[in-house]
Short mmCIF file of C-alpha atoms and ligand atoms in Angstrom, two decimals:
data_model
loop_
_atom_site.label_atom_id
_atom_site.label_comp_id
_atom_site.label_asym_id
_atom_site.label_seq_id
_atom_site.Cartn_x
_atom_site.Cartn_y
_atom_site.Cartn_z
CA MET C 1 -3.40 24.90 15.61
CA ASN C 2 -4.96 24.98 19.10
CA ASN C 3 -6.06 28.56 18.61
CA TRP C 4 -8.13 27.82 15.51
CA LYS C 5 -11.73 28.72 16.43
CA HIS C 6 -13.67 28.72 13.17
CA ASN C 7 -16.08 25.85 12.62
CA HIS C 8 -17.09 27.35 9.26
CA ILE C 9 -15.19 29.58 6.82
CA LEU C 10 -17.61 32.12 5.40
CA ASP C 11 -15.92 35.52 5.18
CA LEU C 12 -12.43 36.91 5.90
CA SER C 13 -13.94 39.76 7.95
CA THR C 14 -13.88 37.30 10.90
CA PHE C 15 -10.18 36.40 10.53
CA SER C 16 -7.47 37.60 12.93
CA LEU C 17 -3.79 38.02 12.06
CA GLU C 18 -3.15 34.80 13.97
CA ASP C 19 -5.64 32.99 11.69
CA TYR C 20 -3.83 34.25 8.58
CA ASN C 21 -0.46 33.18 9.95
CA THR C 22 -1.79 29.73 10.95
CA ILE C 23 -3.00 29.26 7.37
CA PHE C 24 0.30 30.52 5.92
CA GLU C 25 2.32 28.09 8.08
CA LEU C 26 0.18 25.13 7.02
CA THR C 27 0.20 26.21 3.38
CA THR C 28 4.00 26.38 3.42
CA ARG C 29 4.11 22.83 4.81
CA PHE C 30 1.53 21.50 2.33
CA LYS C 31 3.21 23.12 -0.70
CA ASP C 32 5.67 20.25 -0.97
CA VAL C 33 3.25 17.33 -0.55
CA HIS C 34 2.99 16.81 -4.30
CA LYS C 35 6.77 16.24 -4.40
CA SER C 36 6.53 13.19 -2.09
CA SER C 37 6.24 9.72 -3.65
CA SER C 38 2.63 9.15 -2.48
CA ARG C 39 1.61 12.77 -3.14
CA LYS C 40 -0.71 12.40 -0.15
CA LEU C 41 -0.97 12.91 3.60
CA PRO C 42 -3.30 10.76 5.74
CA ALA C 43 -4.66 13.81 7.66
CA LEU C 44 -8.32 13.56 6.56
CA GLN C 45 -8.54 9.82 5.93
CA GLY C 46 -12.14 8.67 6.39
CA ARG C 47 -13.58 12.21 6.22
CA LEU C 48 -16.19 13.00 3.60
CA ILE C 49 -16.06 16.28 1.71
CA GLY C 50 -18.93 17.41 -0.55
CA ASN C 51 -17.92 19.76 -3.33
CA LEU C 52 -21.20 21.50 -4.14
CA PHE C 53 -20.90 24.06 -6.91
CA PHE C 54 -24.26 25.54 -7.93
CA GLU C 55 -22.41 28.05 -10.15
CA PRO C 56 -19.71 27.29 -12.75
CA SER C 57 -16.08 27.04 -11.67
CA THR C 58 -12.83 25.64 -12.99
CA ARG C 59 -10.06 26.67 -10.58
CA THR C 60 -11.86 26.61 -7.23
CA ARG C 61 -13.78 23.37 -7.80
CA THR C 62 -10.85 21.36 -9.12
CA SER C 63 -8.36 22.66 -6.56
CA PHE C 64 -10.71 21.90 -3.64
CA GLU C 65 -11.11 18.39 -5.06
CA LEU C 66 -7.36 17.96 -5.42
CA ALA C 67 -6.71 19.44 -1.98
CA ALA C 68 -9.18 16.99 -0.39
CA LYS C 69 -7.61 14.04 -2.23
CA ARG C 70 -4.08 15.10 -1.20
CA LEU C 71 -5.29 14.92 2.41
CA SER C 72 -6.75 11.42 1.73
CA ALA C 73 -10.40 12.49 2.21
CA ASP C 74 -13.30 10.98 0.27
CA VAL C 75 -14.74 13.56 -2.12
CA GLN C 76 -18.19 13.76 -3.62
CA ASN C 77 -18.52 16.18 -6.49
CA PHE C 78 -21.84 17.62 -7.50
CA SER C 79 -22.86 18.85 -10.91
CA VAL C 80 -26.00 20.94 -11.40
CA SER C 81 -26.71 19.48 -14.85
CA THR C 82 -26.75 15.83 -13.70
CA SER C 83 -28.42 16.42 -10.33
CA SER C 84 -32.05 16.17 -9.22
CA LEU C 85 -32.28 19.97 -9.26
CA SER C 86 -33.59 19.46 -12.80
CA LYS C 87 -36.49 17.46 -11.28
CA GLY C 88 -37.44 20.37 -9.02
CA GLU C 89 -35.40 19.58 -5.90
CA THR C 90 -34.38 22.73 -4.03
CA PRO C 91 -30.70 23.58 -3.34
CA LEU C 92 -31.41 23.23 0.42
CA ASP C 93 -32.81 19.70 0.00
CA THR C 94 -29.82 18.86 -2.21
CA ILE C 95 -27.44 20.07 0.47
CA LEU C 96 -29.34 18.20 3.21
CA THR C 97 -28.96 15.02 1.17
CA TYR C 98 -25.17 15.40 1.34
CA ILE C 99 -25.37 16.06 5.08
CA SER C 100 -27.46 12.88 5.51
CA MET C 101 -24.72 10.95 3.71
CA GLY C 102 -22.35 12.07 6.46
CA ALA C 103 -20.45 14.96 4.89
CA ASP C 104 -17.91 16.38 7.35
CA ILE C 105 -17.23 19.48 5.25
CA LEU C 106 -19.37 21.02 2.51
CA VAL C 107 -17.61 23.32 0.07
CA ILE C 108 -20.34 25.52 -1.41
CA ARG C 109 -20.46 27.95 -4.29
CA HIS C 110 -23.74 29.70 -5.04
CA GLU C 111 -24.77 32.70 -7.10
CA SER C 112 -26.83 34.08 -4.19
CA THR C 113 -25.14 36.03 -1.43
CA ASN C 114 -25.35 34.45 2.04
CA VAL C 115 -26.37 30.89 1.02
CA PRO C 116 -23.28 29.44 2.81
CA ALA C 117 -23.94 31.62 5.91
CA GLU C 118 -27.59 30.57 6.08
CA LEU C 119 -26.57 26.95 5.78
CA ALA C 120 -23.94 27.34 8.52
CA ASN C 121 -26.68 28.79 10.71
CA TYR C 122 -28.94 25.84 9.90
CA VAL C 123 -26.32 23.21 10.84
CA ASP C 124 -25.44 25.09 14.05
CA ILE C 125 -29.00 25.36 15.34
CA ASN C 126 -29.63 21.71 14.48
CA ASN C 127 -26.37 20.54 16.15
CA ILE C 128 -25.09 18.98 12.93
CA ASN C 129 -21.31 18.47 12.93
CA THR C 130 -20.76 19.57 9.32
CA SER C 131 -18.53 22.54 8.48
CA ILE C 132 -19.45 24.93 5.69
CA LEU C 133 -16.71 26.39 3.53
CA ASN C 134 -17.74 29.26 1.26
CA ALA C 135 -16.27 28.80 -2.23
CA GLY C 136 -17.85 32.04 -3.50
CA ASP C 137 -21.35 33.46 -2.86
CA GLY C 138 -22.75 36.15 -5.15
CA PHE C 139 -20.60 39.25 -4.87
CA HIS C 140 -20.18 38.82 -1.10
CA SER C 141 -17.14 36.69 -0.37
CA HIS C 142 -14.57 34.27 -1.80
CA PRO C 143 -12.33 33.56 1.20
CA SER C 144 -10.08 30.88 -0.31
CA GLN C 145 -9.33 33.18 -3.29
CA GLY C 146 -8.51 36.09 -0.96
CA LEU C 147 -6.17 33.82 1.00
CA LEU C 148 -4.39 32.41 -2.03
CA ASP C 149 -3.93 35.92 -3.43
CA LEU C 150 -2.53 37.06 -0.08
CA PHE C 151 -0.17 34.09 0.12
CA THR C 152 0.98 34.60 -3.49
CA LEU C 153 1.79 38.24 -2.79
CA ALA C 154 3.48 37.48 0.55
CA THR C 155 5.63 34.88 -1.23
CA PHE C 156 6.50 37.37 -3.96
CA PHE C 157 7.68 39.92 -1.37
CA ASN C 158 9.33 37.38 0.93
CA PRO C 159 9.95 34.06 -0.90
CA LYS C 160 11.77 32.34 1.99
CA GLU C 161 9.34 33.14 4.79
CA PRO C 162 5.97 34.46 3.58
CA SER C 163 3.91 35.86 6.45
CA THR C 164 1.45 38.64 7.15
CA ASN C 165 4.44 40.91 7.92
CA SER C 166 5.53 40.54 4.28
CA LEU C 167 2.50 42.66 3.28
CA PHE C 168 2.88 45.42 5.87
CA ASN C 169 2.84 48.91 4.25
CA LYS C 170 2.81 47.44 0.72
CA LYS C 171 0.75 49.41 -1.79
CA VAL C 172 -1.61 47.14 -3.69
CA THR C 173 -3.83 48.49 -6.48
CA ILE C 174 -7.03 46.60 -7.39
CA VAL C 175 -8.43 47.63 -10.77
CA GLY C 176 -11.76 47.00 -12.46
CA ASP C 177 -15.21 45.73 -11.56
CA ILE C 178 -15.00 46.10 -7.79
CA LEU C 179 -18.78 46.45 -7.34
CA HIS C 180 -19.60 42.91 -8.48
CA SER C 181 -16.45 41.27 -7.16
CA ARG C 182 -16.44 38.91 -4.19
CA VAL C 183 -12.68 38.55 -4.83
CA ALA C 184 -12.12 42.29 -4.31
CA ARG C 185 -14.11 42.22 -1.06
CA SER C 186 -12.17 39.24 0.31
CA ASN C 187 -8.88 40.85 -0.73
CA LEU C 188 -9.86 44.09 1.00
CA TRP C 189 -10.33 42.25 4.33
CA ALA C 190 -7.16 40.19 3.88
CA LEU C 191 -4.79 42.90 2.66
CA THR C 192 -5.85 45.55 5.18
CA ALA C 193 -5.58 42.99 8.01
CA CYS C 194 -1.88 42.67 7.14
CA GLY C 195 -1.38 46.46 7.06
CA ALA C 196 -1.25 46.82 3.27
CA GLU C 197 -2.57 50.03 1.71
CA VAL C 198 -5.15 49.28 -0.96
CA THR C 199 -6.00 51.63 -3.83
CA LEU C 200 -9.18 50.76 -5.71
CA CYS C 201 -9.39 51.98 -9.28
CA GLY C 202 -12.32 51.92 -11.71
CA PRO C 203 -15.17 54.01 -13.15
CA PRO C 204 -17.95 55.17 -10.75
CA SER C 205 -20.42 52.65 -12.23
CA LEU C 206 -18.13 49.76 -11.15
CA LEU C 207 -16.58 51.39 -8.09
CA PRO C 208 -19.02 53.44 -5.97
CA GLU C 209 -17.52 55.91 -3.45
CA GLU C 210 -18.93 53.83 -0.52
CA PHE C 211 -16.05 51.37 -0.96
CA ILE C 212 -13.79 53.85 0.83
CA ASP C 213 -15.55 52.75 4.09
CA PHE C 214 -15.68 49.04 3.29
CA VAL C 215 -13.39 47.77 6.06
CA LEU C 216 -14.15 50.47 8.65
CA ASN C 217 -16.90 48.43 10.31
CA PRO C 218 -17.55 44.69 10.56
CA PRO C 219 -20.43 43.48 8.36
CA PRO C 220 -23.99 43.42 9.85
CA GLY C 221 -24.35 40.57 12.34
CA GLN C 222 -20.65 40.51 13.26
CA ARG C 223 -19.95 41.98 16.69
CA SER C 224 -16.38 43.20 16.32
CA ASP C 225 -13.37 43.37 14.05
CA PRO C 226 -10.70 40.83 15.15
CA VAL C 227 -7.99 43.02 13.58
CA LYS C 228 -6.89 45.96 15.77
CA LYS C 229 -5.42 48.21 13.09
CA ARG C 230 -6.08 47.83 9.38
CA GLY C 231 -4.27 49.34 6.41
CA SER C 232 -5.98 52.22 4.59
CA VAL C 233 -8.20 52.11 1.51
CA PHE C 234 -8.14 54.76 -1.22
CA ILE C 235 -10.15 55.34 -4.39
CA GLU C 236 -8.45 56.62 -7.53
CA ARG C 237 -10.31 57.07 -10.82
CA SER C 238 -7.22 57.55 -12.98
CA LEU C 239 -5.28 54.36 -13.71
CA LYS C 240 -2.10 56.35 -14.24
CA ASP C 241 -2.33 57.88 -10.75
CA ALA C 242 -3.37 54.57 -9.18
CA LEU C 243 -0.36 52.74 -10.59
CA LYS C 244 2.23 55.42 -9.79
CA ASN C 245 3.34 54.13 -6.38
CA SER C 246 2.09 50.55 -6.54
CA ASP C 247 4.04 47.54 -5.30
CA ALA C 248 1.53 45.13 -6.92
CA VAL C 249 -1.49 45.28 -9.22
CA MET C 250 -4.56 43.07 -9.25
CA THR C 251 -6.99 43.29 -12.13
CA LEU C 252 -10.50 41.83 -12.08
CA ARG C 253 -12.85 40.34 -14.63
CA LEU C 254 -15.87 42.35 -15.73
CA GLN C 255 -18.60 40.23 -14.18
CA LYS C 256 -21.37 40.61 -16.70
CA GLU C 257 -23.39 37.75 -15.16
CA ARG C 258 -23.80 39.81 -11.97
CA MET C 259 -24.67 43.15 -13.64
CA LYS C 260 -28.36 44.06 -13.33
CA GLN C 261 -28.12 46.02 -16.55
CA ASN C 262 -25.40 46.54 -19.13
CA MET C 263 -23.23 48.97 -17.18
CA LEU C 264 -20.56 49.38 -19.82
CA THR C 265 -21.53 50.02 -23.40
CA ASP C 266 -18.06 50.56 -24.81
CA LEU C 267 -15.59 47.80 -23.92
CA ASP C 268 -12.86 49.33 -26.12
CA SER C 269 -13.05 52.55 -24.15
CA TYR C 270 -12.97 50.57 -20.85
CA TYR C 271 -9.86 48.70 -22.04
CA SER C 272 -8.11 51.91 -23.05
CA GLN C 273 -8.89 53.52 -19.66
CA TYR C 274 -8.53 50.59 -17.27
CA GLY C 275 -6.92 47.71 -19.18
CA ILE C 276 -3.66 46.44 -17.67
CA THR C 277 -1.07 46.17 -20.41
CA HIS C 278 2.71 46.36 -20.76
CA GLU C 279 2.17 50.02 -21.71
CA SER C 280 0.04 50.96 -18.69
CA LEU C 281 2.51 49.24 -16.36
CA LYS C 282 5.12 51.80 -17.46
CA TRP C 283 3.23 54.25 -15.17
CA CYS C 284 4.50 52.23 -12.19
CA LYS C 285 7.77 53.52 -10.78
CA LYS C 286 9.24 50.01 -10.73
CA LYS C 287 8.58 46.53 -12.10
CA VAL C 288 5.52 45.21 -10.26
CA PRO C 289 3.71 41.83 -10.33
CA VAL C 290 0.22 41.54 -11.80
CA LEU C 291 -2.40 39.24 -10.30
CA HIS C 292 -5.70 38.10 -11.80
CA PRO C 293 -8.01 35.60 -10.04
CA GLY C 294 -9.27 34.18 -13.34
CA PRO C 295 -11.12 33.46 -15.47
CA VAL C 296 -9.53 36.12 -17.68
CA ASN C 297 -11.24 38.19 -20.38
CA ARG C 298 -8.28 38.89 -22.66
CA GLY C 299 -8.37 42.34 -24.22
CA ILE C 300 -10.96 43.67 -21.75
CA GLU C 301 -9.32 43.99 -18.33
CA ILE C 302 -5.84 42.72 -19.28
CA SER C 303 -3.94 42.34 -22.52
CA SER C 304 -3.41 38.93 -24.04
CA GLN C 305 0.36 39.61 -24.13
CA LEU C 306 0.44 40.23 -20.39
CA VAL C 307 -1.54 37.05 -19.66
CA GLU C 308 1.20 35.17 -21.50
CA ASP C 309 4.08 37.02 -19.84
CA ASN C 310 4.77 35.10 -16.65
CA SER C 311 7.83 37.22 -15.93
CA ILE C 312 5.22 39.80 -14.79
CA ASN C 313 1.94 38.06 -14.07
CA LEU C 314 1.50 35.71 -11.10
CA ILE C 315 -1.59 33.99 -12.54
CA SER C 316 -0.12 30.49 -12.63
CA LYS C 317 1.38 30.97 -9.15
CA GLN C 318 -2.10 31.92 -7.88
CA VAL C 319 -3.54 28.70 -9.31
CA GLU C 320 -0.61 26.67 -7.92
CA ASN C 321 -0.99 28.17 -4.43
CA GLY C 322 -4.73 27.51 -4.49
CA ILE C 323 -4.12 23.83 -3.77
CA PRO C 324 -2.05 24.11 -0.54
CA ILE C 325 -4.19 27.03 0.69
CA ARG C 326 -7.32 24.88 0.27
CA MET C 327 -5.55 21.91 1.89
CA ALA C 328 -4.87 24.16 4.90
CA LEU C 329 -8.52 25.23 5.12
CA LEU C 330 -9.86 21.67 4.83
CA TYR C 331 -7.28 20.45 7.35
CA LEU C 332 -8.28 23.11 9.90
CA LEU C 333 -12.00 22.41 9.52
CA GLY C 334 -11.34 18.66 9.69
CA LEU C 335 -9.52 18.95 13.06
CA ASN C 336 -12.70 18.84 15.11
CA LYS C 337 -14.44 16.00 13.26
CA ASN C 338 -14.92 12.59 14.88
CA SER C 339 -13.38 9.67 13.02
N1 LIG A 1 -11.07 32.51 -9.38
C1 LIG A 1 -12.13 31.67 -9.45
O1 LIG A 1 -12.97 31.60 -8.55
O2 LIG A 1 -12.15 30.92 -10.59
P1 LIG A 1 -13.23 29.79 -10.92
O3 LIG A 1 -14.56 30.49 -11.14
O4 LIG A 1 -12.72 29.10 -12.15
O5 LIG A 1 -13.33 28.88 -9.75
#
């Protein structure tokens, strides 16, 4: 763990292969904690973690809470509806209140892109020893989801010893609303770092051509790419062609809350062109796993039958792996905190 250099976790574009493997090793160790009699480790005893979700969440919020509790941390949850935001307090003042209470780590979800990064900048310039962990900001980044998806796939390909090597040269197809998806962006950084080839598939309104260049340069403000050679990214408009050589398929929710206007008028037509179903999976040359980050819109991006078929979908495995992945992230950020 000595090589861990991140004081905040904001975006997977800053992660090296070594970072991914450090997280995978810890996740593998933490996977079994719930089988012990106490179901806990003392690693973060006395640390305070604020779980600040300014946007709705089920999976991410509850698994960060559970992960913190499994590491024996104190957790403060925040709910928009019962907070002083309704009295006019700003999100920044709300966050500063948690920092004043001594939060060691703040897990933040916000509908606006870059809120976690701006906050990380604020704590750094003010020498505050609080780490910021991005739990999803606008359509920018959802690092813990990208990591749990990566770990779930690595475990599928190599159940005994999941590592970044398990993804090398694998062909992963991501289907759907790429434009509004922070999950797709985080998966693009993570998968290409491991040498996977990613095919993006969707209509032009939800998948602009610019995505072909997404991982070619680090985002503005980041000096260099810590990964020497990334896997390639392709765009394919036809689902049949996209699925042909796939080793795994990820489908994404249509994110209507992030669409500036109604970009799809005919959901039936979208489902018939891009819906992942038992029928469309017949275009794959072999039996492949299907991932979905959740929440699912049944009958829009994936069939209800497929959601219920866990011989094919890895949805419950993704949720299960979310806990040890988030334990690993909290553990790593907690390493440099004073007791
Ligand atoms: N995948 C995901 O972020 O789900 P939640 O919105 O329920 O946290």
